[in-house]
Tab-separated table of C-alpha atoms in Angstrom:
chain	number	residue	atom	x	y	z
A	1	MET	CA	-52.367	-63.878	-31.542
A	2	THR	CA	-55.685	-64.885	-33.080
A	3	ILE	CA	-58.741	-64.505	-30.856
A	4	SER	CA	-61.368	-67.112	-31.673
A	5	LYS	CA	-64.941	-65.940	-31.975
A	6	ILE	CA	-67.346	-67.355	-29.401
A	7	THR	CA	-70.333	-69.104	-30.933
A	8	VAL	CA	-73.544	-68.233	-29.106
A	9	PRO	CA	-75.772	-71.323	-28.776
A	10	THR	CA	-79.393	-71.094	-29.811
A	11	THR	CA	-80.434	-73.917	-27.454
A	12	ILE	CA	-79.028	-74.732	-24.016
A	13	HIS	CA	-80.071	-78.130	-22.694
A	14	GLY	CA	-80.698	-79.049	-19.080
A	15	THR	CA	-82.589	-81.890	-17.429
A	16	LYS	CA	-86.110	-80.574	-16.859
A	17	ILE	CA	-85.887	-77.648	-19.244
A	18	HIS	CA	-83.896	-76.133	-22.052
A	19	LEU	CA	-83.348	-72.511	-22.990
A	20	LYS	CA	-84.172	-71.492	-26.553
A	21	GLN	CA	-83.074	-68.213	-28.093
A	22	LEU	CA	-86.054	-65.999	-28.881
A	23	THR	CA	-87.015	-65.738	-32.561
A	24	ILE	CA	-89.532	-63.633	-34.442
A	25	GLN	CA	-91.802	-66.665	-34.713
A	26	ASP	CA	-91.941	-66.877	-30.899
A	27	LEU	CA	-93.162	-63.309	-30.377
A	28	PRO	CA	-96.971	-63.874	-30.525
A	29	LEU	CA	-96.739	-66.621	-27.886
A	30	LEU	CA	-94.479	-64.549	-25.655
A	31	TYR	CA	-96.804	-61.578	-25.939
A	32	HIS	CA	-99.743	-63.746	-24.881
A	33	LEU	CA	-97.839	-65.119	-21.873
A	34	MET	CA	-96.863	-61.629	-20.758
A	35	TYR	CA	-99.956	-59.591	-21.560
A	36	GLY	CA	-102.775	-62.044	-22.267
A	37	ASP	CA	-104.083	-61.512	-18.727
A	38	PRO	CA	-104.192	-57.844	-17.603
A	39	ASN	CA	-103.692	-59.035	-14.005
A	40	PRO	CA	-101.388	-62.027	-14.356
A	41	GLU	CA	-100.606	-64.246	-11.406
A	42	TYR	CA	-96.853	-63.973	-12.000
A	43	LYS	CA	-96.941	-60.224	-11.404
A	44	LYS	CA	-97.657	-60.807	-7.697
A	45	TRP	CA	-94.007	-61.863	-7.386
A	46	ASP	CA	-92.366	-60.064	-10.276
A	47	ALA	CA	-91.727	-56.568	-8.867
A	48	PRO	CA	-95.403	-56.075	-7.909
A	49	TYR	CA	-94.649	-52.559	-6.650
A	50	PHE	CA	-94.300	-51.578	-10.332
A	51	PRO	CA	-97.549	-51.745	-12.332
A	52	LEU	CA	-97.587	-53.938	-15.418
A	53	GLN	CA	-97.183	-51.622	-18.389
A	54	LEU	CA	-99.506	-53.010	-21.034
A	55	ILE	CA	-98.656	-52.536	-24.695
A	56	ASP	CA	-100.733	-53.381	-27.739
A	57	GLU	CA	-99.718	-56.476	-29.649
A	58	GLU	CA	-98.970	-54.760	-32.956
A	59	THR	CA	-96.553	-52.305	-31.335
A	60	TYR	CA	-94.882	-55.076	-29.345
A	61	LEU	CA	-94.398	-57.308	-32.387
A	62	THR	CA	-93.071	-54.437	-34.491
A	63	GLU	CA	-90.567	-53.213	-31.930
A	64	MET	CA	-89.366	-56.652	-30.885
A	65	THR	CA	-89.019	-57.772	-34.516
A	66	LYS	CA	-86.818	-54.755	-35.146
A	67	GLN	CA	-84.622	-55.559	-32.144
A	68	LEU	CA	-84.261	-59.213	-33.150
A	69	ASN	CA	-83.352	-58.246	-36.700
A	70	GLU	CA	-80.665	-55.997	-35.219
A	71	GLY	CA	-79.112	-58.989	-33.461
A	72	MET	CA	-80.609	-58.902	-29.968
A	73	ASP	CA	-79.615	-62.057	-28.076
A	74	SER	CA	-80.693	-61.100	-24.558
A	75	ILE	CA	-83.877	-63.185	-24.299
A	76	TYR	CA	-84.172	-66.974	-24.191
A	77	LEU	CA	-87.391	-68.895	-23.657
A	78	ILE	CA	-87.635	-71.513	-20.905
A	79	GLN	CA	-89.165	-74.640	-22.392
A	80	THR	CA	-89.900	-78.057	-20.939
A	81	GLN	CA	-87.544	-80.827	-22.000
A	82	SER	CA	-90.090	-83.070	-23.704
A	83	ASP	CA	-91.154	-84.381	-27.102
A	84	GLU	CA	-93.490	-81.401	-27.401
A	85	PRO	CA	-91.725	-78.571	-25.518
A	86	GLN	CA	-93.965	-76.113	-23.695
A	87	THR	CA	-92.850	-72.526	-23.203
A	88	ILE	CA	-93.211	-71.709	-19.508
A	89	GLY	CA	-91.034	-68.639	-19.004
A	90	SER	CA	-88.061	-66.589	-20.108
A	91	VAL	CA	-84.608	-65.494	-18.987
A	92	THR	CA	-82.986	-62.188	-19.900
A	93	TYR	CA	-79.900	-60.109	-19.422
A	94	TYR	CA	-79.298	-56.375	-19.624
A	95	TRP	CA	-76.398	-53.993	-19.121
A	96	GLU	CA	-76.534	-51.959	-15.958
A	97	HIS	CA	-73.362	-50.211	-17.179
A	98	GLU	CA	-71.800	-51.765	-20.266
A	99	PRO	CA	-68.538	-49.727	-20.239
A	100	SER	CA	-67.612	-51.426	-16.952
A	101	ASN	CA	-69.111	-54.809	-18.009
A	102	TRP	CA	-71.797	-54.654	-15.305
A	103	LEU	CA	-74.397	-57.180	-16.423
A	104	GLU	CA	-77.630	-58.156	-14.687
A	105	MET	CA	-80.062	-60.964	-15.465
A	106	GLY	CA	-83.716	-61.762	-14.911
A	107	ILE	CA	-86.165	-64.651	-14.981
A	108	ILE	CA	-89.925	-65.076	-15.163
A	109	ILE	CA	-91.927	-68.291	-15.145
A	110	TYR	CA	-95.353	-67.245	-16.311
A	111	LEU	CA	-97.329	-70.432	-15.633
A	112	PRO	CA	-98.152	-71.098	-11.954
A	113	GLU	CA	-98.340	-74.855	-12.494
A	114	PHE	CA	-94.568	-74.827	-13.053
A	115	TRP	CA	-93.741	-72.913	-9.883
A	116	ASN	CA	-91.872	-74.690	-7.083
A	117	GLY	CA	-90.808	-77.574	-9.325
A	118	GLY	CA	-87.145	-76.684	-9.731
A	119	TYR	CA	-87.654	-75.302	-13.244
A	120	GLY	CA	-86.550	-71.798	-12.328
A	121	THR	CA	-83.544	-73.025	-10.369
A	122	GLU	CA	-82.288	-74.984	-13.351
A	123	ALA	CA	-82.979	-72.079	-15.700
A	124	ILE	CA	-80.915	-69.690	-13.556
A	125	GLN	CA	-78.035	-72.158	-13.405
A	126	LEU	CA	-78.081	-72.726	-17.167
A	127	TRP	CA	-78.348	-68.995	-17.851
A	128	THR	CA	-75.521	-68.122	-15.436
A	129	ASP	CA	-73.266	-70.680	-17.130
A	130	HIS	CA	-74.222	-69.350	-20.549
A	131	LEU	CA	-73.479	-65.728	-19.655
A	132	PHE	CA	-70.072	-66.476	-18.164
A	133	GLN	CA	-69.169	-68.806	-21.050
A	134	THR	CA	-70.211	-66.484	-23.886
A	135	LYS	CA	-69.175	-63.145	-22.348
A	136	PRO	CA	-65.599	-63.616	-21.142
A	137	GLN	CA	-65.302	-59.903	-20.379
A	138	ILE	CA	-67.849	-59.857	-17.555
A	139	PRO	CA	-66.469	-60.239	-14.001
A	140	ARG	CA	-69.868	-60.796	-12.379
A	141	VAL	CA	-73.487	-61.824	-12.946
A	142	GLY	CA	-76.283	-60.663	-10.667
A	143	TYR	CA	-79.972	-60.025	-10.202
A	144	THR	CA	-82.221	-57.882	-8.046
A	145	THR	CA	-85.198	-59.130	-6.059
A	146	TRP	CA	-87.186	-58.076	-2.998
A	147	SER	CA	-87.620	-59.467	0.524
A	148	GLY	CA	-91.194	-60.528	-0.149
A	149	ASN	CA	-89.790	-62.981	-2.660
A	150	HIS	CA	-88.290	-65.518	-0.260
A	151	ARG	CA	-87.863	-68.233	-2.863
A	152	MET	CA	-85.836	-66.065	-5.230
A	153	VAL	CA	-83.404	-65.239	-2.430
A	154	LYS	CA	-83.282	-68.897	-1.405
A	155	VAL	CA	-82.540	-70.167	-4.908
A	156	GLY	CA	-79.700	-67.659	-5.269
A	157	THR	CA	-78.137	-68.903	-2.047
A	158	LYS	CA	-78.606	-72.499	-3.224
A	159	LEU	CA	-76.708	-71.711	-6.431
A	160	ASN	CA	-73.868	-69.973	-4.516
A	161	PHE	CA	-74.875	-66.397	-5.245
A	162	THR	CA	-73.941	-63.886	-2.547
A	163	GLN	CA	-76.359	-61.367	-1.075
A	164	GLU	CA	-74.336	-58.276	-1.941
A	165	ALA	CA	-76.741	-55.575	-0.803
A	166	ARG	CA	-79.969	-55.190	1.140
A	167	ILE	CA	-81.585	-51.756	0.948
A	168	ARG	CA	-84.173	-51.745	3.698
A	169	ASN	CA	-87.783	-50.577	3.464
A	170	VAL	CA	-87.597	-49.146	-0.057
A	171	ARG	CA	-90.280	-51.291	-1.733
A	172	SER	CA	-93.919	-50.705	-0.851
A	173	TYR	CA	-96.560	-53.327	-1.677
A	174	GLN	CA	-100.078	-53.651	-0.296
A	175	GLY	CA	-99.352	-51.217	2.526
A	176	LYS	CA	-96.190	-52.953	3.711
A	177	LEU	CA	-92.530	-52.033	3.267
A	178	TYR	CA	-90.006	-54.537	1.904
A	179	ASP	CA	-86.266	-54.570	1.259
A	180	SER	CA	-84.594	-54.493	-2.150
A	181	ILE	CA	-82.008	-57.269	-2.407
A	182	ARG	CA	-79.089	-57.658	-4.796
A	183	MET	CA	-77.624	-61.121	-5.413
A	184	GLY	CA	-74.406	-61.660	-7.349
A	185	MET	CA	-71.706	-64.127	-8.351
A	186	LEU	CA	-68.139	-63.286	-9.372
A	187	ARG	CA	-66.482	-65.128	-12.247
A	188	GLU	CA	-63.887	-66.681	-9.951
A	189	GLU	CA	-66.674	-67.949	-7.683
A	190	TRP	CA	-68.431	-69.469	-10.676
A	191	GLU	CA	-65.188	-71.079	-11.838
A	192	GLN	CA	-64.614	-72.530	-8.372
A	193	THR	CA	-68.147	-73.907	-8.309
A	194	LYS	CA	-67.623	-75.548	-11.708
A	195	SER	CA	-64.275	-77.015	-10.660
A	196	ASN	CA	-65.945	-78.573	-7.612
A	197	THR	CA	-68.563	-80.232	-9.806
A	198	THR	CA	-67.560	-83.773	-10.640
A	199	SER	CA	-70.531	-84.505	-12.889
A	200	THR	CA	-71.171	-82.839	-16.255
A	201	PRO	CA	-72.172	-79.256	-15.466
A	202	LEU	CA	-75.491	-77.916	-16.626
A	203	GLY	CA	-75.252	-75.919	-19.794
A	204	VAL	CA	-72.425	-77.738	-21.590
A	205	ASN	CA	-74.762	-79.565	-23.959
A	206	GLU	CA	-75.493	-76.626	-26.217
A	207	THR	CA	-76.947	-76.703	-29.716
A	208	CYS	CA	-75.446	-73.979	-31.911
A	209	LYS	CA	-76.758	-72.761	-35.259
A	210	HIS	CA	-84.568	-61.436	-23.590
A	211	THR	CA	-88.182	-59.746	-19.172
A	212	PRO	CA	-88.884	-59.653	-22.618
A	213	ASN	CA	-90.540	-56.264	-22.809
A	214	LEU	CA	-89.656	-52.985	-24.453
A	215	GLN	CA	-88.145	-51.410	-21.360
A	216	LYS	CA	-84.376	-51.135	-20.913
A	217	LYS	CA	-84.365	-53.239	-17.768
A	218	PRO	CA	-86.420	-56.448	-17.676
A	219	ASN	CA	-88.371	-57.491	-14.631
A	220	THR	CA	-86.106	-59.722	-12.581
A	221	ASN	CA	-87.899	-60.558	-9.404
A	222	LEU	CA	-89.924	-63.723	-9.813
A	223	SER	CA	-90.105	-66.223	-6.965
A	224	ASN	CA	-91.307	-69.314	-8.767
A	225	CYS	CA	-87.991	-71.143	-8.933
């Protein structure tokens, strides 16, 4: 039996936004979005109990260029669906434990003016579809957030993710304790959701041909969806 190779799309089209695979040419812009402000607004929601680890631009560009040249496909930019697309955020995935196909994802929308407009919700839906479609071995997709991030929990529920775990009072921020929350979706749940969708599902219009930092696990806890 011949197993066909899955083509990974470089662009995934939605309605408000599309996801574009990160390239070397994108790195200076992404660096500016992440580190241009030493106290960025997005960090108030993106795991604020962990300090932002600044890195100099030359080191970032060198290391990320190396990873991209080695075939890294774990970062896509979130761009507005317009004649002149604007990069507003990024989605990522990483392996919590690759031998057992345990994959987690993350999202950040860096620009506050695009918070609460449905951009993040659509990005998560497109990214979830993409991961299940291009990685047939994974049984589940999930992300971790915190209880101070009400919108990130809400958007997961809206997209039929299940709250799989709630570890109470383990995140400390500004003198207050918060819960760590794990959201997840099984492949069969995703398939059922797609089968119940009568319209064209997000993510099928794909043009073929990673939080994007140097840590193993990207930040995953933004609330601006």
